[in-house]
Coordinates of C-alpha atoms in Angstrom, one line a residue:
M698 CA -57.2 10.9 28.4
I699 CA -60.9 11.2 29.4
E700 CA -63.4 8.5 28.4
I701 CA -67.1 9.6 28.3
E702 CA -69.9 7.2 27.7
L703 CA -72.6 8.6 25.4
A704 CA -76.2 7.1 25.1
Q705 CA -77.1 5.4 21.8
V706 CA -80.5 4.7 20.5
F707 CA -81.0 2.3 17.6
I708 CA -83.9 3.5 15.4
S709 CA -83.8 0.7 12.9
K710 CA -81.4 -1.7 11.3
G711 CA -78.3 0.3 10.3
E712 CA -79.6 3.5 11.8
R713 CA -78.8 4.9 15.2
R714 CA -78.7 8.2 17.2
I715 CA -75.9 9.2 19.6
E716 CA -76.3 11.6 22.5
A717 CA -75.1 15.1 21.6
C718 CA -71.9 16.3 23.2
P719 CA -71.7 20.1 23.1
F720 CA -68.0 20.4 23.8
V721 CA -66.9 17.9 21.0
D722 CA -67.7 18.2 17.3
K723 CA -69.3 15.3 15.6
G724 CA -66.8 12.7 14.5
C725 CA -64.0 14.4 16.5
R726 CA -62.1 12.8 19.4
F727 CA -60.8 16.2 20.8
T728 CA -62.7 18.8 22.8
H729 CA -63.2 22.4 21.5
R730 CA -60.8 23.8 24.2
F731 CA -58.1 21.2 23.3
C732 CA -58.4 22.2 19.6
H733 CA -58.1 25.9 20.7
L734 CA -55.0 25.1 22.6
I735 CA -53.4 23.3 19.7
S736 CA -54.1 26.1 17.3
G737 CA -52.7 28.6 19.8
L738 CA -49.5 26.6 20.1
C739 CA -49.2 26.2 16.3
R740 CA -49.2 30.0 16.0
H741 CA -45.8 30.2 17.7
L742 CA -44.3 26.7 17.4
S743 CA -43.7 24.2 14.6
I744 CA -46.2 21.4 14.1
L745 CA -43.5 18.9 15.0
A746 CA -42.8 20.6 18.4
V747 CA -46.6 20.7 19.2
S748 CA -46.9 17.0 18.2
R749 CA -44.0 15.9 20.4
H750 CA -45.2 18.1 23.3
L751 CA -48.7 16.7 23.3
G752 CA -47.9 13.2 22.2
I753 CA -50.2 13.2 19.1
R754 CA -49.4 12.6 15.4
W755 CA -48.0 15.4 13.2
E756 CA -50.9 15.0 10.8
T757 CA -53.5 15.2 13.6
V758 CA -52.0 18.5 14.9
K759 CA -52.0 20.0 11.4
N760 CA -55.5 18.9 10.6
I761 CA -56.9 20.2 13.9
D762 CA -55.2 23.6 13.5
K763 CA -56.5 23.8 9.9
A764 CA -60.1 22.9 10.9
Y765 CA -60.0 25.3 13.8
L766 CA -58.7 28.2 11.6
M767 CA -61.4 27.5 9.0
E768 CA -64.1 27.7 11.6
T769 CA -62.9 30.7 13.6
L770 CA -61.0 33.1 11.3
P771 CA -62.9 36.2 10.2
A772 CA -63.9 36.2 6.5
L773 CA -61.8 38.4 4.1
D774 CA -64.6 39.8 1.9
P775 CA -63.5 42.6 -0.5
A776 CA -67.2 43.6 -1.0
Q777 CA -67.3 44.7 2.6
L778 CA -64.2 46.9 2.4
A779 CA -64.6 50.7 2.6
G780 CA -62.4 53.8 3.1
L781 CA -59.4 52.5 1.2
D782 CA -56.9 55.2 0.1
Y783 CA -53.8 53.1 -0.5
I784 CA -53.3 49.4 -1.0
G785 CA -50.2 47.3 -1.5
V786 CA -49.9 44.0 -3.3
D787 CA -47.1 41.4 -3.3
E788 CA -46.4 37.7 -4.0
V789 CA -45.2 35.2 -1.4
A790 CA -44.3 31.6 -1.7
R791 CA -45.1 28.6 0.5
A792 CA -41.6 27.4 -0.3
K793 CA -38.9 28.8 -2.6
G794 CA -40.3 28.5 -6.1
H795 CA -43.5 26.7 -5.1
D796 CA -47.2 27.6 -4.5
Y797 CA -47.2 31.4 -4.8
M798 CA -49.8 33.6 -3.1
T799 CA -51.0 37.1 -3.8
V800 CA -51.4 39.1 -0.6
V801 CA -53.1 42.6 -0.4
Y802 CA -52.7 45.1 2.4
D803 CA -54.4 48.3 3.5
M804 CA -51.4 50.5 3.5
V805 CA -53.0 53.0 5.9
G806 CA -54.6 50.7 8.4
G807 CA -51.7 48.3 8.1
H808 CA -53.6 45.0 8.0
L809 CA -54.1 42.2 5.5
I810 CA -57.3 42.5 3.5
W811 CA -57.0 39.6 1.0
V812 CA -54.9 36.5 0.2
E813 CA -55.4 34.0 -2.6
A814 CA -53.4 31.3 -4.4
G815 CA -51.6 32.4 -7.6
R816 CA -49.7 35.5 -8.7
T817 CA -51.3 36.3 -12.0
A818 CA -53.1 39.4 -13.2
E819 CA -56.4 37.4 -13.1
V820 CA -55.9 36.6 -9.4
F821 CA -55.4 40.2 -8.4
S822 CA -58.2 41.4 -10.8
R823 CA -60.5 39.0 -8.9
F824 CA -60.0 41.0 -5.7
L825 CA -60.3 44.4 -7.4
K826 CA -63.5 43.4 -9.2
Q827 CA -65.1 42.4 -5.9
L828 CA -64.6 45.9 -4.4
R829 CA -67.7 48.1 -4.3
P830 CA -67.5 50.9 -7.0
D831 CA -67.5 53.7 -4.5
T832 CA -64.5 51.9 -2.6
A833 CA -62.5 51.2 -5.8
H834 CA -62.9 54.8 -7.1
K835 CA -61.4 56.3 -4.0
I836 CA -58.2 54.3 -4.1
K837 CA -55.4 56.8 -4.9
A838 CA -52.5 54.5 -5.5
V839 CA -51.3 50.8 -5.4
S840 CA -47.8 49.9 -4.1
M841 CA -46.1 46.9 -5.8
D842 CA -42.9 45.6 -7.3
M843 CA -42.1 45.9 -11.0
G844 CA -43.8 42.7 -12.1
P845 CA -46.1 43.2 -15.1
A846 CA -49.0 41.0 -13.9
Y847 CA -50.2 43.3 -11.1
Q848 CA -49.7 46.4 -13.2
K849 CA -52.0 45.0 -15.8
A850 CA -54.7 44.2 -13.2
V851 CA -54.6 47.8 -11.8
R852 CA -54.7 49.5 -15.2
E853 CA -57.7 47.4 -16.2
S854 CA -59.7 47.6 -12.9
L855 CA -58.4 50.9 -11.3
P856 CA -57.6 53.2 -14.2
M857 CA -57.6 56.3 -12.0
A858 CA -55.2 55.0 -9.4
D859 CA -51.5 55.6 -9.6
I860 CA -49.0 52.7 -9.5
V861 CA -46.1 53.2 -7.1
F862 CA -43.1 51.0 -7.5
D863 CA -41.5 49.8 -4.3
R864 CA -38.4 51.6 -3.3
F865 CA -37.0 48.5 -1.7
H866 CA -37.4 46.6 -5.0
V867 CA -35.6 49.3 -7.0
M868 CA -32.6 49.2 -4.6
K869 CA -32.6 45.4 -4.6
N870 CA -32.3 45.4 -8.3
Y871 CA -29.4 47.9 -8.1
S872 CA -27.8 45.6 -5.6
K873 CA -27.9 42.8 -8.2
A874 CA -26.2 45.1 -10.7
I875 CA -23.4 45.8 -8.1
H876 CA -23.1 42.1 -7.4
N877 CA -22.8 41.2 -11.1
Q878 CA -20.3 43.9 -11.8
R879 CA -18.2 43.1 -8.7
R880 CA -18.0 39.5 -9.9
L881 CA -16.9 40.6 -13.3
E882 CA -14.2 42.9 -11.7
F883 CA -13.0 40.0 -9.6
R884 CA -12.5 37.8 -12.6
K885 CA -10.4 40.5 -14.4
A886 CA -8.3 41.4 -11.3
D887 CA -4.7 40.2 -10.7
P888 CA -4.0 38.2 -7.5
S889 CA -3.5 41.2 -5.3
G890 CA -6.7 42.8 -6.6
K891 CA -8.6 39.6 -6.0
E892 CA -7.3 39.5 -2.4
L893 CA -8.4 43.1 -1.9
M894 CA -12.0 42.3 -3.1
K895 CA -12.5 39.3 -0.9
G896 CA -15.2 39.9 1.7
T897 CA -16.2 43.4 0.3
H898 CA -19.6 42.5 -1.2
Y899 CA -21.6 43.6 1.8
L900 CA -19.5 46.7 2.2
L901 CA -20.6 48.0 -1.2
L902 CA -24.3 47.4 -0.3
K903 CA -24.3 48.6 3.3
N904 CA -25.1 52.3 4.0
A905 CA -22.0 54.3 4.8
D906 CA -23.3 55.4 8.2
K907 CA -23.7 51.7 9.2
L908 CA -20.0 50.8 8.6
T909 CA -17.4 50.6 11.4
E910 CA -14.2 52.5 11.0
K911 CA -12.3 49.4 10.0
Q912 CA -15.0 48.6 7.4
S913 CA -15.0 52.2 6.1
N914 CA -11.2 52.1 5.6
K915 CA -11.3 48.8 3.8
L916 CA -14.1 50.1 1.5
Q917 CA -12.2 53.3 0.8
T918 CA -9.1 51.3 -0.2
L919 CA -11.2 49.2 -2.6
L920 CA -12.9 52.2 -4.2
E921 CA -9.6 53.9 -4.7
S922 CA -8.1 50.9 -6.5
N923 CA -11.2 50.2 -8.8
S924 CA -12.8 53.0 -10.7
N925 CA -15.8 50.9 -11.9
L926 CA -16.8 49.9 -8.3
N927 CA -16.2 53.5 -7.2
T928 CA -18.6 54.7 -9.8
L929 CA -21.2 52.1 -8.8
Y930 CA -20.9 53.0 -5.2
A931 CA -21.2 56.8 -5.8
L932 CA -24.3 56.2 -8.0
K933 CA -25.8 54.1 -5.3
E934 CA -25.6 57.0 -2.9
Q935 CA -27.2 59.3 -5.6
L936 CA -29.9 56.7 -6.3
Q937 CA -31.0 56.6 -2.7
A938 CA -31.2 60.4 -2.7
L939 CA -34.0 60.3 -5.4
W940 CA -36.6 59.5 -2.8
S941 CA -35.9 62.9 -1.1
A942 CA -37.1 64.8 -4.2
P943 CA -40.0 67.2 -3.2
S944 CA -42.2 66.6 -6.3
F945 CA -42.9 64.2 -9.2
E946 CA -41.3 66.5 -11.7
G947 CA -38.1 67.0 -9.6
M948 CA -37.8 63.2 -9.0
S949 CA -38.2 62.6 -12.8
E950 CA -35.5 65.1 -13.6
Q951 CA -33.1 63.6 -11.0
L952 CA -33.8 60.1 -12.3
E953 CA -33.1 61.1 -15.9
N954 CA -29.8 62.8 -14.9
W955 CA -28.8 59.6 -13.0
C956 CA -29.5 57.5 -16.1
L957 CA -27.5 59.9 -18.3
I958 CA -24.4 59.3 -16.0
A959 CA -25.0 55.6 -16.2
D960 CA -25.2 55.7 -20.0
Q961 CA -21.8 57.2 -20.2
S962 CA -20.2 54.3 -18.4
H963 CA -19.0 51.2 -20.2
M964 CA -20.6 48.8 -17.7
L965 CA -23.2 46.6 -19.2
Y966 CA -25.1 45.8 -16.0
L967 CA -25.3 49.5 -15.0
K968 CA -26.7 50.4 -18.5
K969 CA -29.3 47.6 -18.3
F970 CA -30.4 48.9 -14.9
A971 CA -30.6 52.5 -16.2
K972 CA -32.8 51.2 -19.1
S973 CA -35.1 49.5 -16.5
L974 CA -35.3 52.8 -14.5
R975 CA -36.4 54.7 -17.5
K976 CA -39.0 52.1 -18.4
H977 CA -40.5 52.3 -14.9
C978 CA -39.9 56.0 -14.4
V979 CA -43.5 57.0 -13.8
G980 CA -44.2 54.4 -11.2
I981 CA -41.0 55.1 -9.4
C982 CA -41.5 58.9 -9.3
N983 CA -45.1 58.5 -8.2
Y984 CA -43.5 58.1 -4.8
A985 CA -43.1 61.8 -4.6
K986 CA -46.9 62.3 -5.0
H987 CA -48.0 59.7 -2.4
K988 CA -45.0 59.0 -0.2
L989 CA -46.1 55.4 -0.2
T990 CA -43.5 52.9 1.1
S991 CA -43.6 49.1 1.3
A992 CA -42.9 49.0 5.1
R993 CA -46.3 47.3 5.8
I994 CA -45.7 44.7 3.1
E995 CA -42.2 44.0 4.3
A996 CA -43.5 43.6 7.9
G997 CA -46.1 41.1 6.6
N998 CA -43.5 39.2 4.6
V999 CA -41.4 38.8 7.8
S1000 CA -44.4 37.2 9.5
I1001 CA -45.0 35.0 6.5
G1002 CA -41.4 34.0 6.5
M1003 CA -41.7 32.8 10.1
I1004 CA -44.8 30.8 9.2
R1005 CA -42.8 29.2 6.4
K1006 CA -40.0 28.2 8.8
R1007 CA -42.5 26.7 11.4
A1008 CA -44.5 25.0 8.7
R1009 CA -41.5 23.4 6.9
G1010 CA -42.6 20.3 5.0
I1011 CA -46.2 21.4 4.5
R1012 CA -47.6 20.9 1.0
D1013 CA -51.1 22.1 1.8
T1014 CA -51.6 25.4 0.1
E1015 CA -55.0 26.1 1.7
Y1016 CA -53.5 25.6 5.2
F1017 CA -50.7 28.0 4.3
K1018 CA -53.2 30.6 3.2
L1019 CA -55.1 30.2 6.5
K1020 CA -51.8 30.7 8.5
I1021 CA -51.2 33.9 6.6
R1022 CA -54.7 35.2 7.5
Q1023 CA -54.1 34.2 11.1
S1024 CA -50.8 36.2 11.3
S1025 CA -52.8 39.4 10.5
I1026 CA -55.1 39.3 13.5
P1027 CA -54.3 39.8 17.2
D1028 CA -53.1 36.8 19.2
N1029 CA -55.5 35.4 21.9
Q1030 CA -54.7 33.4 25.1
S1031 CA -55.2 29.8 24.3
M1032 CA -54.4 28.1 27.6
F1033 CA -57.1 26.1 29.3
Y1034 CA -57.5 28.2 32.4
L1035 CA -57.8 31.9 31.7
K1036 CA -57.4 34.7 34.2
S1037 CA -60.7 36.2 35.2

Protein backbone atom coordinates (compact mmCIF):
# COMPACT_ATOMS: atom_id res chain seq x y z
CA MET A 1 0.00 0.00 0.00
CA ILE A 2 1.39 3.41 -1.03
CA GLU A 3 0.01 6.62 0.45
CA ILE A 4 0.35 9.82 -1.60
CA GLU A 5 -0.54 13.27 -0.36
CA LEU A 6 -2.27 15.45 -2.94
CA ALA A 7 -2.58 19.22 -2.65
CA GLN A 8 -6.08 20.62 -2.16
CA VAL A 9 -7.28 24.15 -2.79
CA PHE A 10 -10.57 25.35 -1.36
CA ILE A 11 -12.21 27.72 -3.88
CA SER A 12 -15.29 28.53 -1.85
CA LYS A 13 -17.56 26.93 0.70
CA GLY A 14 -18.38 23.41 -0.51
CA GLU A 15 -16.05 23.63 -3.52
CA ARG A 16 -12.45 22.43 -3.76
CA ARG A 17 -9.82 21.41 -6.32
CA ILE A 18 -7.46 18.45 -5.85
CA GLU A 19 -4.08 18.08 -7.51
CA ALA A 20 -4.24 15.91 -10.64
CA CYS A 21 -2.63 12.46 -10.43
CA PRO A 22 -1.88 11.14 -13.95
CA PHE A 23 -1.47 7.49 -12.96
CA VAL A 24 -4.76 7.20 -11.02
CA ASP A 25 -8.24 7.90 -12.42
CA LYS A 26 -10.50 10.34 -10.60
CA GLY A 27 -12.29 8.65 -7.72
CA CYS A 28 -10.21 5.49 -8.04
CA ARG A 29 -7.87 4.14 -5.34
CA PHE A 30 -5.84 1.95 -7.72
CA THR A 31 -3.19 2.91 -10.25
CA HIS A 32 -3.54 2.31 -13.99
CA ARG A 33 -0.81 -0.33 -13.92
CA PHE A 34 -2.45 -2.20 -11.04
CA CYS A 35 -5.78 -2.21 -12.92
CA HIS A 36 -3.93 -3.51 -15.99
CA LEU A 37 -2.48 -6.32 -13.87
CA ILE A 38 -5.87 -7.25 -12.43
CA SER A 39 -7.49 -7.39 -15.88
CA GLY A 40 -4.61 -9.49 -17.20
CA LEU A 41 -4.97 -11.97 -14.35
CA CYS A 42 -8.76 -12.11 -14.79
CA ARG A 43 -8.27 -13.25 -18.38
CA HIS A 44 -6.78 -16.53 -17.15
CA LEU A 45 -7.99 -16.92 -13.54
CA SER A 46 -11.31 -16.77 -11.76
CA ILE A 47 -12.27 -13.54 -10.00
CA LEU A 48 -12.17 -15.43 -6.71
CA ALA A 49 -8.57 -16.57 -7.32
CA VAL A 50 -7.44 -13.02 -8.20
CA SER A 51 -9.28 -11.65 -5.17
CA ARG A 52 -7.56 -14.08 -2.79
CA HIS A 53 -4.15 -13.60 -4.41
CA LEU A 54 -4.22 -9.80 -4.20
CA GLY A 55 -6.17 -9.55 -0.95
CA ILE A 56 -8.98 -7.34 -2.29
CA ARG A 57 -12.75 -7.86 -2.44
CA TRP A 58 -14.37 -10.03 -5.15
CA GLU A 59 -16.62 -7.14 -6.22
CA THR A 60 -13.65 -4.78 -6.46
CA VAL A 61 -11.75 -7.16 -8.77
CA LYS A 62 -14.77 -7.61 -11.01
CA ASN A 63 -15.51 -3.86 -11.17
CA ILE A 64 -11.87 -3.01 -11.95
CA ASP A 65 -11.72 -5.60 -14.73
CA LYS A 66 -15.01 -4.39 -16.20
CA ALA A 67 -13.97 -0.73 -16.15
CA TYR A 68 -10.57 -1.53 -17.68
CA LEU A 69 -12.13 -3.56 -20.49
CA MET A 70 -14.70 -0.85 -21.24
CA GLU A 71 -11.88 1.65 -21.60
CA THR A 72 -9.36 -0.41 -23.56
CA LEU A 73 -11.21 -2.90 -25.80
CA PRO A 74 -11.39 -1.92 -29.48
CA ALA A 75 -14.88 -1.03 -30.64
CA LEU A 76 -16.92 -3.55 -32.63
CA ASP A 77 -18.43 -1.32 -35.31
CA PRO A 78 -20.27 -3.17 -38.12
CA ALA A 79 -20.24 -0.01 -40.24
CA GLN A 80 -16.44 -0.21 -40.44
CA LEU A 81 -16.34 -3.82 -41.66
CA ALA A 82 -15.30 -4.59 -45.22
CA GLY A 83 -14.30 -7.57 -47.33
CA LEU A 84 -16.65 -10.08 -45.68
CA ASP A 85 -17.28 -13.20 -47.78
CA TYR A 86 -18.59 -15.59 -45.13
CA ILE A 87 -19.93 -14.92 -41.66
CA GLY A 88 -21.15 -17.26 -38.92
CA VAL A 89 -23.71 -16.57 -36.21
CA ASP A 90 -24.47 -18.49 -33.03
CA GLU A 91 -26.02 -18.08 -29.60
CA VAL A 92 -24.18 -18.48 -26.30
CA ALA A 93 -25.43 -18.23 -22.72
CA ARG A 94 -23.88 -16.67 -19.63
CA ALA A 95 -25.25 -19.64 -17.71
CA LYS A 96 -27.34 -22.58 -18.83
CA GLY A 97 -30.71 -21.17 -19.84
CA HIS A 98 -29.82 -17.60 -18.80
CA ASP A 99 -28.82 -14.37 -20.57
CA TYR A 100 -28.26 -15.45 -24.17
CA MET A 101 -25.90 -13.57 -26.48
CA THR A 102 -25.64 -13.45 -30.26
CA VAL A 103 -22.06 -13.75 -31.51
CA VAL A 104 -20.96 -13.16 -35.10
CA TYR A 105 -17.66 -14.28 -36.62
CA ASP A 106 -15.78 -13.58 -39.82
CA MET A 107 -15.46 -17.17 -41.03
CA VAL A 108 -12.47 -16.38 -43.27
CA GLY A 109 -10.42 -14.15 -40.97
CA GLY A 110 -11.52 -16.21 -37.97
CA HIS A 111 -12.20 -13.37 -35.53
CA LEU A 112 -15.20 -12.11 -33.61
CA ILE A 113 -16.85 -9.13 -35.29
CA TRP A 114 -19.94 -8.57 -33.11
CA VAL A 115 -21.59 -9.62 -29.86
CA GLU A 116 -24.88 -8.44 -28.40
CA ALA A 117 -27.36 -9.51 -25.74
CA GLY A 118 -30.35 -11.53 -27.00
CA ARG A 119 -30.86 -14.23 -29.61
CA THR A 120 -33.81 -12.97 -31.64
CA ALA A 121 -34.11 -12.09 -35.31
CA GLU A 122 -34.21 -8.42 -34.31
CA VAL A 123 -30.84 -8.67 -32.55
CA PHE A 124 -29.07 -10.22 -35.55
CA SER A 125 -30.89 -7.86 -37.95
CA ARG A 126 -29.49 -4.95 -35.98
CA PHE A 127 -25.98 -6.10 -36.90
CA LEU A 128 -26.81 -6.80 -40.55
CA LYS A 129 -28.49 -3.42 -41.03
CA GLN A 130 -25.41 -1.60 -39.75
CA LEU A 131 -23.22 -3.10 -42.47
CA ARG A 132 -22.38 -0.84 -45.38
CA PRO A 133 -24.38 -1.78 -48.52
CA ASP A 134 -21.24 -2.69 -50.48
CA THR A 135 -20.10 -4.98 -47.62
CA ALA A 136 -23.51 -6.65 -47.18
CA HIS A 137 -23.92 -7.35 -50.91
CA LYS A 138 -20.62 -9.23 -51.09
CA ILE A 139 -21.48 -11.73 -48.33
CA LYS A 140 -21.89 -15.09 -50.05
CA ALA A 141 -23.19 -17.23 -47.19
CA VAL A 142 -24.02 -17.26 -43.49
CA SER A 143 -23.29 -20.31 -41.31
CA MET A 144 -25.75 -21.04 -38.48
CA ASP A 145 -27.72 -23.74 -36.71
CA MET A 146 -31.32 -24.55 -37.67
CA GLY A 147 -33.00 -22.02 -35.38
CA PRO A 148 -35.61 -19.95 -37.26
CA ALA A 149 -34.71 -16.53 -35.77
CA TYR A 150 -31.36 -16.06 -37.52
CA GLN A 151 -32.76 -17.47 -40.78
CA LYS A 152 -35.45 -14.79 -40.76
CA ALA A 153 -32.88 -12.04 -40.24
CA VAL A 154 -30.71 -13.24 -43.15
CA ARG A 155 -33.62 -13.59 -45.56
CA GLU A 156 -34.78 -10.06 -44.78
CA SER A 157 -31.41 -8.28 -44.72
CA LEU A 158 -29.20 -10.46 -46.97
CA PRO A 159 -31.60 -11.91 -49.58
CA MET A 160 -28.75 -12.79 -51.97
CA ALA A 161 -26.69 -14.73 -49.38
CA ASP A 162 -27.02 -18.49 -48.92
CA ILE A 163 -27.79 -20.02 -45.53
CA VAL A 164 -25.51 -22.93 -44.61
CA PHE A 165 -26.64 -25.11 -41.75
CA ASP A 166 -23.93 -26.27 -39.42
CA ARG A 167 -22.84 -29.88 -40.01
CA PHE A 168 -22.10 -30.30 -36.31
CA HIS A 169 -25.66 -29.28 -35.47
CA VAL A 170 -27.13 -31.81 -37.92
CA MET A 171 -25.08 -34.66 -36.47
CA LYS A 172 -25.90 -33.53 -32.94
CA ASN A 173 -29.61 -33.79 -33.74
CA TYR A 174 -29.06 -37.27 -35.15
CA SER A 175 -27.21 -38.24 -31.97
CA LYS A 176 -30.35 -37.26 -30.04
CA ALA A 177 -32.40 -39.57 -32.26
CA ILE A 178 -29.97 -42.42 -31.53
CA HIS A 179 -30.12 -41.65 -27.80
CA ASN A 180 -33.92 -41.66 -27.73
CA GLN A 181 -34.23 -44.85 -29.76
CA ARG A 182 -31.61 -46.63 -27.64
CA ARG A 183 -33.52 -45.68 -24.51
CA LEU A 184 -36.67 -47.12 -26.08
CA GLU A 185 -34.85 -50.33 -27.04
CA PHE A 186 -33.51 -50.64 -23.49
CA ARG A 187 -37.04 -50.50 -22.05
CA LYS A 188 -38.23 -53.25 -24.39
CA ALA A 189 -35.22 -55.54 -23.86
CA ASP A 190 -35.14 -58.59 -21.60
CA PRO A 191 -32.60 -58.71 -18.72
CA SER A 192 -29.81 -60.09 -20.92
CA GLY A 193 -30.51 -57.45 -23.56
CA LYS A 194 -30.43 -54.70 -20.97
CA GLU A 195 -27.09 -55.99 -19.71
CA LEU A 196 -25.70 -55.96 -23.25
CA MET A 197 -26.81 -52.36 -23.82
CA LYS A 198 -25.28 -50.97 -20.63
CA GLY A 199 -22.40 -48.58 -21.35
CA THR A 200 -22.90 -48.63 -25.13
CA HIS A 201 -24.33 -45.14 -25.68
CA TYR A 202 -20.99 -43.56 -26.50
CA LEU A 203 -20.03 -46.51 -28.72
CA LEU A 204 -22.98 -45.79 -31.01
CA LEU A 205 -22.00 -42.12 -31.30
CA LYS A 206 -18.24 -42.48 -31.62
CA ASN A 207 -16.62 -42.82 -35.06
CA ALA A 208 -15.57 -46.37 -35.87
CA ASP A 209 -11.90 -45.42 -36.40
CA LYS A 210 -11.75 -44.00 -32.86
CA LEU A 211 -12.82 -47.22 -31.14
CA THR A 212 -10.41 -49.65 -29.50
CA GLU A 213 -10.53 -53.32 -30.48
CA LYS A 214 -12.42 -54.16 -27.29
CA GLN A 215 -14.95 -51.40 -27.93
CA SER A 216 -15.39 -52.45 -31.56
CA ASN A 217 -16.13 -56.04 -30.50
CA LYS A 218 -18.67 -54.89 -27.92
CA LEU A 219 -20.37 -52.63 -30.46
CA GLN A 220 -20.48 -55.39 -33.06
CA THR A 221 -22.12 -57.76 -30.58
CA LEU A 222 -24.75 -55.12 -29.77
CA LEU A 223 -25.52 -54.39 -33.44
CA GLU A 224 -25.89 -58.08 -34.26
CA SER A 225 -28.41 -58.50 -31.45
CA ASN A 226 -30.54 -55.40 -32.19
CA SER A 227 -31.66 -54.65 -35.75
CA ASN A 228 -33.01 -51.16 -34.95
CA LEU A 229 -29.71 -49.97 -33.44
CA ASN A 230 -27.88 -51.63 -36.33
CA THR A 231 -29.96 -49.58 -38.80
CA LEU A 232 -29.37 -46.36 -36.88
CA TYR A 233 -25.62 -46.95 -36.78
CA ALA A 234 -25.41 -47.77 -40.50
CA LEU A 235 -27.43 -44.65 -41.34
CA LYS A 236 -25.13 -42.57 -39.16
CA GLU A 237 -22.17 -43.61 -41.33
CA GLN A 238 -24.14 -42.80 -44.49
CA LEU A 239 -25.25 -39.44 -43.09
CA GLN A 240 -21.64 -38.42 -42.39
CA ALA A 241 -20.77 -39.29 -46.00
CA LEU A 242 -23.22 -36.65 -47.27
CA TRP A 243 -20.65 -33.92 -46.73
CA SER A 244 -18.30 -35.55 -49.23
CA ALA A 245 -20.71 -34.93 -52.12
CA PRO A 246 -19.05 -32.89 -54.90
CA SER A 247 -22.05 -30.68 -55.73
CA PHE A 248 -25.29 -29.25 -54.37
CA GLU A 249 -27.33 -31.46 -56.68
CA GLY A 250 -25.39 -34.60 -55.72
CA MET A 251 -25.73 -33.84 -52.01
CA SER A 252 -29.48 -33.20 -52.40
CA GLU A 253 -29.94 -36.54 -54.16
CA GLN A 254 -27.99 -38.42 -51.49
CA LEU A 255 -29.96 -36.70 -48.72
CA GLU A 256 -33.29 -37.67 -50.31
CA ASN A 257 -32.15 -41.28 -50.73
CA TRP A 258 -31.15 -41.32 -47.06
CA CYS A 259 -34.58 -40.01 -46.05
CA LEU A 260 -36.34 -42.66 -48.17
CA ILE A 261 -34.48 -45.38 -46.26
CA ALA A 262 -35.44 -43.72 -42.96
CA ASP A 263 -39.09 -43.53 -44.05
CA GLN A 264 -39.18 -47.29 -44.58
CA SER A 265 -38.26 -47.98 -40.97
CA HIS A 266 -40.83 -48.11 -38.17
CA MET A 267 -38.73 -45.97 -35.81
CA LEU A 268 -40.57 -42.77 -34.89
CA TYR A 269 -37.45 -40.79 -33.87
CA LEU A 270 -35.71 -41.67 -37.14
CA LYS A 271 -38.71 -40.61 -39.20
CA LYS A 272 -38.96 -37.30 -37.33
CA PHE A 273 -35.29 -36.63 -37.99
CA ALA A 274 -35.72 -37.43 -41.71
CA LYS A 275 -38.63 -34.97 -41.84
CA SER A 276 -36.36 -32.28 -40.34
CA LEU A 277 -33.65 -33.05 -42.90
CA ARG A 278 -36.07 -32.55 -45.78
CA LYS A 279 -37.29 -29.28 -44.26
CA HIS A 280 -33.73 -27.94 -44.05
CA CYS A 281 -32.42 -29.63 -47.20
CA VAL A 282 -31.33 -26.46 -49.04
CA GLY A 283 -29.37 -25.06 -46.12
CA ILE A 284 -27.68 -28.40 -45.45
CA CYS A 285 -26.75 -28.97 -49.09
CA ASN A 286 -25.45 -25.40 -49.51
CA TYR A 287 -22.34 -26.81 -47.81
CA ALA A 288 -21.39 -28.37 -51.15
CA LYS A 289 -21.37 -24.90 -52.74
CA HIS A 290 -19.36 -23.08 -50.07
CA LYS A 291 -17.57 -25.77 -47.99
CA LEU A 292 -18.38 -23.64 -44.96
CA THR A 293 -17.85 -25.35 -41.61
CA SER A 294 -18.54 -24.15 -38.08
CA ALA A 295 -14.97 -24.77 -36.88
CA ARG A 296 -14.37 -21.11 -36.05
CA ILE A 297 -17.66 -20.82 -34.19
CA GLU A 298 -16.92 -23.96 -32.17
CA ALA A 299 -13.45 -22.65 -31.30
CA GLY A 300 -15.04 -19.42 -30.11
CA ASN A 301 -17.59 -21.35 -28.06
CA VAL A 302 -14.78 -23.26 -26.34
CA SER A 303 -13.21 -19.94 -25.29
CA ILE A 304 -16.59 -18.66 -24.12
CA GLY A 305 -17.09 -21.87 -22.14
CA MET A 306 -13.83 -21.20 -20.30
CA ILE A 307 -15.01 -17.65 -19.53
CA ARG A 308 -18.24 -19.10 -18.16
CA LYS A 309 -16.33 -21.40 -15.79
CA ARG A 310 -13.98 -18.67 -14.57
CA ALA A 311 -16.85 -16.19 -14.15
CA ARG A 312 -19.14 -18.57 -12.25
CA GLY A 313 -21.64 -16.61 -10.18
CA ILE A 314 -21.55 -13.47 -12.29
CA ARG A 315 -24.96 -11.98 -13.06
CA ASP A 316 -23.65 -8.98 -15.00
CA THR A 317 -24.52 -9.56 -18.67
CA GLU A 318 -22.59 -6.50 -19.85
CA TYR A 319 -19.43 -7.78 -18.15
CA PHE A 320 -19.90 -11.20 -19.76
CA LYS A 321 -20.17 -9.49 -23.15
CA LEU A 322 -16.92 -7.63 -22.50
CA LYS A 323 -15.16 -10.88 -21.57
CA ILE A 324 -16.30 -12.45 -24.85
CA ARG A 325 -14.85 -9.50 -26.76
CA GLN A 326 -11.60 -9.78 -24.80
CA SER A 327 -11.24 -13.47 -25.74
CA SER A 328 -11.11 -12.57 -29.44
CA ILE A 329 -8.03 -10.33 -29.24
CA PRO A 330 -4.38 -11.33 -28.61
CA ASP A 331 -3.25 -11.54 -25.01
CA ASN A 332 -0.77 -8.91 -23.78
CA GLN A 333 1.80 -9.02 -20.98
CA SER A 334 0.20 -7.51 -17.89
CA MET A 335 3.00 -7.74 -15.31
CA PHE A 336 4.40 -4.56 -13.77
CA TYR A 337 7.91 -4.92 -15.12
CA LEU A 338 8.09 -5.68 -18.83
CA LYS A 339 11.16 -6.90 -20.65
CA SER A 340 12.69 -4.23 -22.83
